[in-house]
Amino acid sequence: MEKGTIYEGLVRRGVSRRDFLKFCATTAAVLGLSSSYVPKIAEAMEKKEKPVVVWLHFQDCTGCSESVLRATKPTIGQIVLDVVSLEYHETIMAAAGHQAEKSLHDAIKKYKGKYLVVVEGAIPTKDGGLYCCIGGRAAVDILKEVAKDAAAIIAIGTCATYGGIPAAKPNPTGAVGVRDIIKDKPVINLPGCPLNVENFTATVVYFLTFGKLPKTDNLGRPLFAHGILIHDNCERRGHFDTGEFAKSWGDKGHRLGWCLYELGCKGPFAYHNCPTIRWNDGTSWPVMAGHPCVACSEPKFWDANAPFYAGLQNKDSFFAKASKIGLGAMAVAGLTKKENKE
Amino acid sequence: MARLVIDPVTRIEGHLRCEAVVADGKVKDAYSSCTMWRGIEVIMKGRDPREAWVFVQRLCGVCTTVHAIASIRAVEDALKIKVPRNADLIRNLIMANQCVQDHVIHFYHLHALDWVDVVSALKADPAKTSELAKTISPWPNNSTTYFKAVQDKLKAFVERGQLGIFSNGYWGHPAYNLPPEANLMAVAHYLEALDWQKEVIKMMAMLGAKNPHPQTFLVGGMAIPIDPESQNAINAGTIAALNKYADMAIEFVEKVYIPDLLAVASFYKDWAKYGGNVNFLACGEYPEANGKMWLPAGIIKNKNLKEIYPVDHKKIQEYITRSYYKYSKGENAGLHPWDGETTPNYTGPKPPYEYLNVDGKYSWGKAPRYEDLPMEVGPLARVLVAYASGHKEVKEAVDMVMKKLGVGPEALFSTLGRTAARGIIALVTAYKTKDFINELAANIKKGDYTIANTEKWDPKTWPAEAKGMGWHDAPRGALSHYIVIKNKKIENYQMVVPSTWNLSPRDNKGVRGPVEEALVNTPVADSKQPLELLRTIHSFDPCMACGMHIVEVKEE
């Protein structure tokens, strides 16, 4: 076993070969790869050194870090101690103040050109960026400095990708996403409010296994996570197709798991793998728990998809976007409304 | 005299900066500054009040859920909506689960490294660690082999040279008092707590769809249906799983968190002398079937536990004299949040900067005052108010902790007391969770599947104008949201959050905020390594997205 590799670290922490292969298989599944890729992923984990990660917090709520803390495959203990070498992360690092800043500067010097940068939170640009300062410096300046010698950048959560909630109208601080500032480095966007940790792990493993970042759509989102509409993989899709809609909170249709479209579900307009990977180790996801999707991984969703509870009421928007849903299903929905009564 | 700057203050949520004046080995004065602003109050204007909770929940992803709860309560107050009991019970379960998980994470992952020297754990004798562990708890992971394995992992990690998150800590600092064995035990539980927190929070994930940022809240109730005959609703399987996670919470708090808290605290009893405050506000939480709150609301003034005053939100005003805002009524005005204004007015130094201008405005946080007094909010306020009100479960837990530490209730007014109070609240809340599950199951048995009151769902049923406010005693303390609705839209939205109370800058009269006040007289052994300041700051569990950064010393 090669020293300093991810696999060696996992073994030292008591992870069996069987569990290790299971982790590789799960990751392959999240990535949408066939099982034939499992050995390749395993080989990378056995041979590659832990990537150095520098994690920056800007206009964020730390929800994405918390989401990463909920990781199960592997656990956060394994991620932090073995899968990556996390050199800077304000929420969990021991050092504070100048000592913390030293950790950051040591890392970007020592691992020049090799480290990954994770950005959480939007970057304010109005008035010289004074709306977010760390160690007396504006976020935008810190980002530029740290990005300069990075191998690649992973923007996590809807704030770092598209500006998120600080950028919602009227965007009082001129908040933007990483791609609006960094133009000369590969930036992968992992949106979601918060980001789903399974997609984070899969992106890091993809990078290690294939030595490059995953294929993305035109918004910079990996296809393995954002290639298919929520609506197309939704467990309630059958009810949409047969015209069975929940109409009110707690009515028969709502209790029986009928389609939430008329309560405002934005699943037909959102590209995300929530229905297949779910949240918190596969426990649940909004539609499963009875609440409409708000399309939190779409750009400008705070403005573009609000009001969140307007479904069919807003006919213009519905028909305008009909082509995305599929006219066949639309026709069925329109023609065969099922009764939703006790 | 030295001016000490800690920025970033790490192991908190958000961006906090602390500047302190140190002389003769003690803090003479302190300034806490919130260094980030997003303008969410401004963003809320003109939106649909029913979806305000989705937005404001994003104030914080650590205290996730709490802003959603305060928001829906504010709208329900404005529209006079009575929520069905089942919805209150599901909310109580989500809040209780958040509270217990959050306090454990705070103790181990945000606060412990101020008391526990990770590097010292390498010198521990695993056999003696095992003996120590067995004397304090029947937790099964207490063998010599187990602690040896944890130590070996730590050694290998250190030997590889990539210390990661543990690099540049204040290791070896003279203020660390624990013997190596206690340090090793704490490191083992730091790792175990990391694994535990992701499991126990599945209670919230089941009821709330996901964590962080659960998504089943609703103005009028909850969006998760109840139906024991459906596979798509809260059913008997859900009740069984909720019980499993509730038991998991009780077991860890009883057998790991509380014993560790008592063991660590017994080496730091001198911290019962530092970091105290005198005024406290608790807003009450967990509505019971009789309409009362399980944990009582109350105000304590000047440490007087003999008189608990009722809480009236109309007595709250926010000042901006030392905050980066302006008011139309002038710099020294105090505004109740219904009349609150959020107009940024940054007058601080242009970044990059070395020092804040602490004689002028120096924080993005406003200064909330109750009857013009600064108030500490949080677990200590909740414990003191409940204890003084004769709350049975809290009184028993306080007396148990005080007896084991050999100190009196006066020790509560301190950094140590605040840390102990957090454990006490986690313990009583973990037990109480079972009552909420049992009541929910009993309601379902009776055939009550109601989850929402939808009478006022349609905006057509609303008055032209309405005002409301919502309290929530969140893990970090009393939180309140204020909404003014006009023509079905949000006219004004203001939030007074726990960290705005605790980390408040000075007010119109120059009176310090609670953290600033608590830092005064803190001993500082080495002004280049201000570990002691971190102890008191962290004991408040700051959460700054809602509402500081620590640096090291520059000699003046």
JSON list of C-alpha atoms in Angstrom, two decimals, chain B residues 67-176:
[
{"chain": "B", "resi": 67, "resn": "HIS", "atom": "CA", "xyz": [-35.17, 31.75, 11.02]},
{"chain": "B", "resi": 68, "resn": "ALA", "atom": "CA", "xyz": [-37.81, 29.76, 9.19]},
{"chain": "B", "resi": 69, "resn": "ILE", "atom": "CA", "xyz": [-39.64, 29.16, 12.48]},
{"chain": "B", "resi": 70, "resn": "ALA", "atom": "CA", "xyz": [-39.47, 32.80, 13.60]},
{"chain": "B", "resi": 71, "resn": "SER", "atom": "CA", "xyz": [-40.62, 33.90, 10.15]},
{"chain": "B", "resi": 72, "resn": "ILE", "atom": "CA", "xyz": [-43.71, 31.69, 9.88]},
{"chain": "B", "resi": 73, "resn": "ARG", "atom": "CA", "xyz": [-44.65, 32.66, 13.44]},
{"chain": "B", "resi": 74, "resn": "ALA", "atom": "CA", "xyz": [-44.35, 36.36, 12.54]},
{"chain": "B", "resi": 75, "resn": "VAL", "atom": "CA", "xyz": [-46.65, 35.94, 9.53]},
{"chain": "B", "resi": 76, "resn": "GLU", "atom": "CA", "xyz": [-49.09, 33.78, 11.53]},
{"chain": "B", "resi": 77, "resn": "ASP", "atom": "CA", "xyz": [-49.14, 36.50, 14.20]},
{"chain": "B", "resi": 78, "resn": "ALA", "atom": "CA", "xyz": [-49.83, 39.19, 11.60]},
{"chain": "B", "resi": 79, "resn": "LEU", "atom": "CA", "xyz": [-52.65, 37.20, 9.95]},
{"chain": "B", "resi": 80, "resn": "LYS", "atom": "CA", "xyz": [-53.99, 35.80, 13.25]},
{"chain": "B", "resi": 81, "resn": "ILE", "atom": "CA", "xyz": [-53.63, 32.16, 12.20]},
{"chain": "B", "resi": 82, "resn": "LYS", "atom": "CA", "xyz": [-53.91, 29.46, 14.83]},
{"chain": "B", "resi": 83, "resn": "VAL", "atom": "CA", "xyz": [-51.68, 26.51, 13.98]},
{"chain": "B", "resi": 84, "resn": "PRO", "atom": "CA", "xyz": [-52.95, 22.94, 14.52]},
{"chain": "B", "resi": 85, "resn": "ARG", "atom": "CA", "xyz": [-51.34, 21.03, 17.38]},
{"chain": "B", "resi": 86, "resn": "ASN", "atom": "CA", "xyz": [-49.74, 18.46, 15.07]},
{"chain": "B", "resi": 87, "resn": "ALA", "atom": "CA", "xyz": [-47.85, 21.23, 13.26]},
{"chain": "B", "resi": 88, "resn": "ASP", "atom": "CA", "xyz": [-46.61, 22.61, 16.60]},
{"chain": "B", "resi": 89, "resn": "LEU", "atom": "CA", "xyz": [-45.45, 19.10, 17.55]},
{"chain": "B", "resi": 90, "resn": "ILE", "atom": "CA", "xyz": [-43.59, 18.56, 14.27]},
{"chain": "B", "resi": 91, "resn": "ARG", "atom": "CA", "xyz": [-41.99, 22.00, 14.67]},
{"chain": "B", "resi": 92, "resn": "ASN", "atom": "CA", "xyz": [-41.08, 21.16, 18.30]},
{"chain": "B", "resi": 93, "resn": "LEU", "atom": "CA", "xyz": [-39.40, 17.95, 17.14]},
{"chain": "B", "resi": 94, "resn": "ILE", "atom": "CA", "xyz": [-37.42, 19.77, 14.45]},
{"chain": "B", "resi": 95, "resn": "MET", "atom": "CA", "xyz": [-36.39, 22.53, 16.92]},
{"chain": "B", "resi": 96, "resn": "ALA", "atom": "CA", "xyz": [-35.44, 20.06, 19.66]},
{"chain": "B", "resi": 97, "resn": "ASN", "atom": "CA", "xyz": [-33.42, 17.91, 17.25]},
{"chain": "B", "resi": 98, "resn": "GLN", "atom": "CA", "xyz": [-31.60, 21.03, 15.98]},
{"chain": "B", "resi": 99, "resn": "CYS", "atom": "CA", "xyz": [-30.92, 22.22, 19.54]},
{"chain": "B", "resi": 100, "resn": "VAL", "atom": "CA", "xyz": [-29.36, 18.97, 20.78]},
{"chain": "B", "resi": 101, "resn": "GLN", "atom": "CA", "xyz": [-27.29, 18.32, 17.64]},
{"chain": "B", "resi": 102, "resn": "ASP", "atom": "CA", "xyz": [-26.12, 21.93, 17.46]},
{"chain": "B", "resi": 103, "resn": "HIS", "atom": "CA", "xyz": [-25.00, 22.06, 21.11]},
{"chain": "B", "resi": 104, "resn": "VAL", "atom": "CA", "xyz": [-23.00, 18.82, 20.76]},
{"chain": "B", "resi": 105, "resn": "ILE", "atom": "CA", "xyz": [-21.29, 20.13, 17.60]},
{"chain": "B", "resi": 106, "resn": "HIS", "atom": "CA", "xyz": [-20.55, 23.39, 19.37]},
{"chain": "B", "resi": 107, "resn": "PHE", "atom": "CA", "xyz": [-18.98, 21.65, 22.38]},
{"chain": "B", "resi": 108, "resn": "TYR", "atom": "CA", "xyz": [-16.77, 19.26, 20.42]},
{"chain": "B", "resi": 109, "resn": "HIS", "atom": "CA", "xyz": [-16.06, 20.94, 17.12]},
{"chain": "B", "resi": 110, "resn": "LEU", "atom": "CA", "xyz": [-16.25, 24.66, 17.79]},
{"chain": "B", "resi": 111, "resn": "HIS", "atom": "CA", "xyz": [-15.36, 25.04, 21.49]},
{"chain": "B", "resi": 112, "resn": "ALA", "atom": "CA", "xyz": [-13.36, 21.98, 22.66]},
{"chain": "B", "resi": 113, "resn": "LEU", "atom": "CA", "xyz": [-10.05, 23.01, 21.07]},
{"chain": "B", "resi": 114, "resn": "ASP", "atom": "CA", "xyz": [-9.99, 26.05, 23.38]},
{"chain": "B", "resi": 115, "resn": "TRP", "atom": "CA", "xyz": [-9.73, 23.64, 26.32]},
{"chain": "B", "resi": 116, "resn": "VAL", "atom": "CA", "xyz": [-8.29, 20.48, 24.75]},
{"chain": "B", "resi": 117, "resn": "ASP", "atom": "CA", "xyz": [-4.68, 20.29, 23.48]},
{"chain": "B", "resi": 118, "resn": "VAL", "atom": "CA", "xyz": [-4.76, 17.84, 20.58]},
{"chain": "B", "resi": 119, "resn": "VAL", "atom": "CA", "xyz": [-0.97, 17.49, 20.43]},
{"chain": "B", "resi": 120, "resn": "SER", "atom": "CA", "xyz": [-0.77, 16.64, 24.15]},
{"chain": "B", "resi": 121, "resn": "ALA", "atom": "CA", "xyz": [-3.04, 13.64, 23.47]},
{"chain": "B", "resi": 122, "resn": "LEU", "atom": "CA", "xyz": [-0.07, 12.00, 21.72]},
{"chain": "B", "resi": 123, "resn": "LYS", "atom": "CA", "xyz": [1.66, 11.67, 25.12]},
{"chain": "B", "resi": 124, "resn": "ALA", "atom": "CA", "xyz": [-1.28, 9.99, 26.82]},
{"chain": "B", "resi": 125, "resn": "ASP", "atom": "CA", "xyz": [-1.16, 6.49, 28.27]},
{"chain": "B", "resi": 126, "resn": "PRO", "atom": "CA", "xyz": [-4.09, 4.68, 26.61]},
{"chain": "B", "resi": 127, "resn": "ALA", "atom": "CA", "xyz": [-4.53, 2.36, 29.63]},
{"chain": "B", "resi": 128, "resn": "LYS", "atom": "CA", "xyz": [-4.88, 5.32, 31.98]},
{"chain": "B", "resi": 129, "resn": "THR", "atom": "CA", "xyz": [-7.22, 7.01, 29.49]},
{"chain": "B", "resi": 130, "resn": "SER", "atom": "CA", "xyz": [-9.37, 3.90, 29.58]},
{"chain": "B", "resi": 131, "resn": "GLU", "atom": "CA", "xyz": [-9.43, 3.99, 33.40]},
{"chain": "B", "resi": 132, "resn": "LEU", "atom": "CA", "xyz": [-10.43, 7.65, 33.35]},
{"chain": "B", "resi": 133, "resn": "ALA", "atom": "CA", "xyz": [-13.18, 7.03, 30.79]},
{"chain": "B", "resi": 134, "resn": "LYS", "atom": "CA", "xyz": [-14.61, 4.12, 32.82]},
{"chain": "B", "resi": 135, "resn": "THR", "atom": "CA", "xyz": [-14.85, 6.22, 35.95]},
{"chain": "B", "resi": 136, "resn": "ILE", "atom": "CA", "xyz": [-16.94, 8.90, 34.27]},
{"chain": "B", "resi": 137, "resn": "SER", "atom": "CA", "xyz": [-19.28, 6.98, 31.95]},
{"chain": "B", "resi": 138, "resn": "PRO", "atom": "CA", "xyz": [-20.55, 3.53, 30.95]},
{"chain": "B", "resi": 139, "resn": "TRP", "atom": "CA", "xyz": [-20.08, 4.48, 27.25]},
{"chain": "B", "resi": 140, "resn": "PRO", "atom": "CA", "xyz": [-18.94, 1.28, 25.47]},
{"chain": "B", "resi": 141, "resn": "ASN", "atom": "CA", "xyz": [-15.97, 2.81, 23.62]},
{"chain": "B", "resi": 142, "resn": "ASN", "atom": "CA", "xyz": [-13.71, 2.93, 26.67]},
{"chain": "B", "resi": 143, "resn": "SER", "atom": "CA", "xyz": [-11.11, 0.17, 26.30]},
{"chain": "B", "resi": 144, "resn": "THR", "atom": "CA", "xyz": [-7.33, 0.58, 26.21]},
{"chain": "B", "resi": 145, "resn": "THR", "atom": "CA", "xyz": [-7.34, -0.88, 22.69]},
{"chain": "B", "resi": 146, "resn": "TYR", "atom": "CA", "xyz": [-9.84, 1.69, 21.54]},
{"chain": "B", "resi": 147, "resn": "PHE", "atom": "CA", "xyz": [-7.90, 4.69, 22.87]},
{"chain": "B", "resi": 148, "resn": "LYS", "atom": "CA", "xyz": [-4.62, 3.19, 21.56]},
{"chain": "B", "resi": 149, "resn": "ALA", "atom": "CA", "xyz": [-6.17, 2.98, 18.09]},
{"chain": "B", "resi": 150, "resn": "VAL", "atom": "CA", "xyz": [-7.36, 6.61, 18.23]},
{"chain": "B", "resi": 151, "resn": "GLN", "atom": "CA", "xyz": [-3.89, 7.71, 19.37]},
{"chain": "B", "resi": 152, "resn": "ASP", "atom": "CA", "xyz": [-2.20, 5.71, 16.58]},
{"chain": "B", "resi": 153, "resn": "LYS", "atom": "CA", "xyz": [-4.39, 7.37, 13.98]},
{"chain": "B", "resi": 154, "resn": "LEU", "atom": "CA", "xyz": [-3.59, 10.77, 15.41]},
{"chain": "B", "resi": 155, "resn": "LYS", "atom": "CA", "xyz": [0.16, 9.94, 15.44]},
{"chain": "B", "resi": 156, "resn": "ALA", "atom": "CA", "xyz": [0.15, 8.77, 11.84]},
{"chain": "B", "resi": 157, "resn": "PHE", "atom": "CA", "xyz": [-1.75, 11.90, 10.87]},
{"chain": "B", "resi": 158, "resn": "VAL", "atom": "CA", "xyz": [0.75, 14.16, 12.62]},
{"chain": "B", "resi": 159, "resn": "GLU", "atom": "CA", "xyz": [3.77, 12.21, 11.31]},
{"chain": "B", "resi": 160, "resn": "ARG", "atom": "CA", "xyz": [2.59, 12.60, 7.74]},
{"chain": "B", "resi": 161, "resn": "GLY", "atom": "CA", "xyz": [3.13, 16.32, 8.21]},
{"chain": "B", "resi": 162, "resn": "GLN", "atom": "CA", "xyz": [-0.19, 17.42, 6.72]},
{"chain": "B", "resi": 163, "resn": "LEU", "atom": "CA", "xyz": [-1.89, 18.67, 9.86]},
{"chain": "B", "resi": 164, "resn": "GLY", "atom": "CA", "xyz": [-4.77, 20.14, 7.90]},
{"chain": "B", "resi": 165, "resn": "ILE", "atom": "CA", "xyz": [-7.39, 21.71, 10.17]},
{"chain": "B", "resi": 166, "resn": "PHE", "atom": "CA", "xyz": [-5.20, 21.15, 13.26]},
{"chain": "B", "resi": 167, "resn": "SER", "atom": "CA", "xyz": [-2.24, 23.14, 11.92]},
{"chain": "B", "resi": 168, "resn": "ASN", "atom": "CA", "xyz": [-1.20, 26.36, 13.68]},
{"chain": "B", "resi": 169, "resn": "GLY", "atom": "CA", "xyz": [-3.42, 25.80, 16.73]},
{"chain": "B", "resi": 170, "resn": "TYR", "atom": "CA", "xyz": [-2.20, 27.24, 20.03]},
{"chain": "B", "resi": 171, "resn": "TRP", "atom": "CA", "xyz": [-0.84, 23.81, 21.07]},
{"chain": "B", "resi": 172, "resn": "GLY", "atom": "CA", "xyz": [1.32, 23.79, 24.21]},
{"chain": "B", "resi": 173, "resn": "HIS", "atom": "CA", "xyz": [-0.20, 27.10, 25.39]},
{"chain": "B", "resi": 174, "resn": "PRO", "atom": "CA", "xyz": [0.25, 27.53, 29.20]},
{"chain": "B", "resi": 175, "resn": "ALA", "atom": "CA", "xyz": [-3.51, 27.98, 29.68]},
{"chain": "B", "resi": 176, "resn": "TYR", "atom": "CA", "xyz": [-4.21, 24.36, 28.66]}
]
